[in-house]
Coordinates of C-alpha atoms and ligand atoms in Angstrom, one line a residue:
M13 CA 69.9 116.8 102.1
T14 CA 67.9 119.6 103.8
E15 CA 66.4 121.6 100.9
R16 CA 63.2 120.5 99.6
W17 CA 64.0 121.1 96.0
L18 CA 66.8 118.7 96.1
S19 CA 64.7 115.9 97.5
T20 CA 61.7 116.3 95.1
T21 CA 64.0 116.7 92.1
R22 CA 65.9 113.5 93.1
S23 CA 62.6 111.5 93.7
S24 CA 61.1 112.8 90.5
Y25 CA 64.0 111.7 88.4
D26 CA 64.1 108.4 90.3
A27 CA 60.5 107.8 89.4
D28 CA 60.8 108.8 85.8
A29 CA 64.5 107.8 84.9
A30 CA 63.4 105.3 82.3
G31 CA 60.9 107.7 80.7
Y32 CA 63.4 110.4 80.6
A33 CA 66.0 108.1 79.0
E34 CA 63.6 107.1 76.4
Q35 CA 62.7 110.7 75.7
V36 CA 66.3 111.8 75.0
R37 CA 67.3 108.7 73.1
G38 CA 68.9 109.7 69.8
L39 CA 68.8 113.5 70.8
L40 CA 72.4 114.2 69.8
D41 CA 72.1 112.4 66.5
C42 CA 69.4 114.8 65.3
N43 CA 70.9 118.0 66.8
P44 CA 73.9 119.4 65.1
Y45 CA 74.2 122.4 67.4
L46 CA 74.4 120.2 70.5
R47 CA 77.0 118.0 68.8
A48 CA 79.0 121.0 67.7
S49 CA 79.0 122.5 71.1
L50 CA 80.2 119.3 72.7
A51 CA 82.9 119.0 70.0
L52 CA 83.9 122.6 70.8
F53 CA 84.0 121.8 74.6
A54 CA 86.1 118.7 73.8
E55 CA 88.6 120.8 71.9
L56 CA 88.8 123.4 74.7
V57 CA 89.5 120.6 77.2
R58 CA 92.3 119.3 74.9
D59 CA 93.6 122.8 74.7
A60 CA 93.7 123.1 78.4
G61 CA 95.9 120.1 78.6
G62 CA 93.3 117.3 78.8
G63 CA 92.5 115.4 82.0
P64 CA 89.2 114.5 83.9
V65 CA 86.0 116.1 83.1
V66 CA 82.9 115.9 85.0
D67 CA 79.4 115.8 83.5
V68 CA 77.3 117.2 86.3
G69 CA 73.6 116.1 86.3
C70 CA 74.5 113.5 83.6
G71 CA 71.1 111.7 83.6
P72 CA 71.1 108.5 81.7
G73 CA 74.8 109.2 80.6
Y74 CA 74.5 109.6 76.8
V75 CA 76.3 112.9 76.9
T76 CA 79.1 111.5 79.1
R77 CA 79.4 108.6 76.6
H78 CA 79.6 111.1 73.7
L79 CA 82.4 113.1 75.3
N80 CA 84.3 109.8 75.8
D81 CA 83.8 109.1 72.1
L82 CA 85.3 112.5 71.3
G83 CA 88.4 111.6 73.4
V84 CA 87.4 113.3 76.6
D85 CA 88.1 111.5 80.0
A86 CA 84.5 112.3 81.2
S87 CA 82.7 110.9 84.2
G88 CA 79.1 111.6 85.3
I89 CA 77.6 112.7 88.6
D90 CA 73.8 112.8 89.2
L91 CA 71.4 113.4 92.0
S92 CA 69.3 110.5 91.2
P93 CA 70.4 107.1 92.1
E94 CA 68.0 105.6 89.4
M95 CA 69.6 107.7 86.7
V96 CA 73.1 106.7 87.9
A97 CA 72.0 102.9 87.8
L98 CA 70.7 103.4 84.1
A99 CA 73.8 105.2 83.1
Q100 CA 76.0 102.4 84.7
R101 CA 73.9 99.8 83.0
D102 CA 74.1 101.3 79.5
Y103 CA 77.7 102.5 79.7
P104 CA 79.5 99.9 82.1
G105 CA 82.9 101.1 80.9
L106 CA 82.4 104.6 82.2
Q107 CA 82.3 106.0 85.8
F108 CA 79.1 107.4 87.3
S109 CA 78.2 108.3 90.7
V110 CA 75.5 109.8 92.9
G111 CA 76.1 113.3 94.1
T112 CA 74.8 116.8 94.1
M113 CA 76.1 119.9 92.3
T114 CA 75.4 121.9 95.5
D115 CA 78.2 120.1 97.2
L116 CA 80.4 118.3 94.8
D117 CA 82.5 115.5 96.3
L118 CA 85.6 116.5 94.4
P119 CA 88.8 118.1 95.4
D120 CA 89.6 121.7 94.6
A121 CA 91.0 122.2 91.0
S122 CA 90.7 118.5 90.3
V123 CA 89.1 118.7 86.9
T124 CA 90.0 120.2 83.5
G125 CA 86.4 120.7 82.4
V126 CA 82.8 120.9 83.9
L127 CA 79.7 120.2 81.8
A128 CA 76.2 121.0 83.1
F129 CA 73.8 120.0 80.3
W130 CA 70.3 121.1 81.1
S131 CA 70.7 120.2 84.8
V132 CA 71.1 123.7 86.4
I133 CA 67.6 124.2 85.1
H134 CA 66.3 122.5 88.3
V135 CA 68.3 124.8 90.7
P136 CA 66.3 127.6 92.2
D137 CA 67.7 131.2 91.7
H138 CA 68.9 131.5 95.3
A139 CA 71.0 128.4 94.9
V140 CA 72.6 129.1 91.6
P141 CA 75.6 131.3 92.9
G142 CA 76.5 128.4 95.3
V143 CA 76.4 125.8 92.4
F144 CA 78.6 128.1 90.2
A145 CA 81.0 128.6 93.1
Q146 CA 81.2 124.7 93.2
F147 CA 82.0 124.4 89.6
H148 CA 84.7 127.1 89.9
R149 CA 86.1 125.4 93.0
V150 CA 86.6 122.0 91.3
L151 CA 87.8 123.4 87.9
R152 CA 91.6 124.0 87.3
P153 CA 92.5 127.6 86.4
G154 CA 91.6 128.3 82.8
G155 CA 89.5 125.2 82.5
P156 CA 86.3 125.3 80.5
L157 CA 82.7 125.1 81.7
L158 CA 79.7 124.5 79.4
V159 CA 76.2 125.2 80.8
G160 CA 73.1 124.3 78.7
F161 CA 69.6 125.5 79.8
H162 CA 66.2 126.6 78.5
V163 CA 65.7 130.3 77.6
G164 CA 62.9 132.3 79.1
A165 CA 62.0 134.0 82.3
E166 CA 59.5 131.7 84.1
K167 CA 59.4 128.8 86.5
R168 CA 57.6 125.6 85.4
H169 CA 56.2 122.9 87.6
T170 CA 56.0 119.4 86.2
A171 CA 53.5 116.9 87.9
E172 CA 53.7 114.1 85.4
G173 CA 56.8 112.4 84.0
Y174 CA 57.5 111.2 80.5
S175 CA 56.5 107.8 81.7
G176 CA 53.1 109.0 83.0
R177 CA 54.3 108.7 86.6
P178 CA 53.6 111.5 89.2
V179 CA 56.6 113.7 89.7
D180 CA 57.1 117.0 91.5
V181 CA 59.9 119.0 89.9
D182 CA 60.4 122.7 89.1
S183 CA 62.4 123.9 86.1
Y184 CA 63.7 127.4 85.4
R185 CA 63.9 129.1 82.1
R186 CA 66.5 131.8 82.1
R187 CA 67.9 134.7 80.0
P188 CA 71.5 134.1 78.9
D189 CA 72.5 137.5 80.4
Q190 CA 71.3 136.4 83.7
V191 CA 73.3 133.1 83.6
A192 CA 76.3 134.8 82.3
G193 CA 76.1 137.5 85.2
W194 CA 76.1 134.6 87.8
L195 CA 79.0 133.0 86.1
R196 CA 81.0 136.2 86.1
Q197 CA 80.2 136.7 89.9
A198 CA 81.5 133.2 90.5
G199 CA 84.9 134.0 88.9
F200 CA 84.2 132.8 85.3
A201 CA 85.2 134.5 82.1
V202 CA 82.3 134.1 79.7
E203 CA 83.6 133.2 76.2
A204 CA 80.6 132.2 74.1
E205 CA 76.9 132.1 74.1
L206 CA 74.7 130.3 71.7
V207 CA 70.9 130.6 71.5
M208 CA 69.3 127.8 69.5
R209 CA 66.1 128.2 67.6
P210 CA 65.3 131.7 69.1
D211 CA 62.0 131.8 67.4
E212 CA 60.6 128.7 69.1
E213 CA 58.6 128.8 72.3
V214 CA 61.4 127.5 74.5
P215 CA 64.8 128.2 72.8
G216 CA 67.9 126.4 74.2
A217 CA 71.1 128.2 75.2
I218 CA 74.7 127.2 75.7
I219 CA 77.2 129.3 77.5
I220 CA 80.9 128.5 77.5
A221 CA 83.1 130.1 80.1
R222 CA 86.5 129.4 81.8
N223 CA 87.8 129.6 85.3
A224 CA 89.2 133.0 85.1
E225 CA 92.0 132.3 87.4
G226 CA 95.3 132.1 85.6
L227 CA 93.9 133.8 82.5
P228 CA 95.7 137.0 81.3
A229 CA 93.8 140.1 82.4
D230 CA 92.3 142.0 79.5
Ligands
SAM12 C1 66.8 117.4 82.4 S1 67.9 116.3 83.0 C2 69.4 116.3 82.0 C3 70.2 115.1 82.0 C4 71.2 115.1 81.0 N1 72.4 116.1 81.4 C5 70.8 115.5 79.6 O1 71.2 116.5 79.0 O2 69.9 114.8 79.1 C6 68.4 117.0 84.6 C7 69.4 116.0 85.4 O3 69.9 116.8 86.4 C8 69.9 116.0 87.6 N2 70.0 116.9 88.7 C9 69.1 117.9 89.3 N3 69.5 118.5 90.2 C10 70.9 118.0 90.5 C11 71.8 118.3 91.5 N4 71.6 119.1 92.5 N5 73.0 117.6 91.4 C12 73.2 116.7 90.4 N6 72.2 116.4 89.5 C13 71.2 117.0 89.5 C14 68.6 115.3 87.5 O4 68.7 114.1 88.4 C15 68.6 114.9 86.1 O5 69.2 113.7 85.8

């Protein structure tokens, strides 16, 4: 792992894994937009024929678990060994592994769906095209991708984690059209964009796209 942002992001989530897990506990229960987006993603995976799905940057694993509850064969990958340990502890029946979205340890066209729920937020601009190329490589033609992120136009640095421990992690807020542009360049067809609570200081956004290989041309 040569890039500094990867090692600081990993050590930050290692230091704050329990604090983060506590922070997001019950999040899906109180957010119908997130639940609806995951239900839509599950339907798209079924429509694409079912099969394995990877939750990239899965954190403590509750989204991976939710997808499994929806009937999706989802496993999780995360940069932080501490996050993966938490996910394995809390959801022992599911598969979680340590890895990076910059170099996914998955064969080409091996998954039917890719989910990146607020994990690409830590990837600096220069590395986003490479990450989206990885998502495209591992996805079967026509398979759905869901990307969630914070809306805005600035980089934020966090020095204290939810647990009060010191961390050193950057997060990037982005305009949906910028993310959609990167996805198109990587070979995705963008199918839907949802901006949640647009009047709040930091809205959330979800983009759903498909690996455009094998899709009928317009
Ligand atoms: C904000 S948390 C989101 C966790 C979870 N997806 C959720 O929605 O609660 C970001 C997660 O992305 C992971 N992450 C950051 N960079 C990554 C990378 N290059 N590869 C894999 N995971 C990464 C972090 O370790 C962290 O668990």
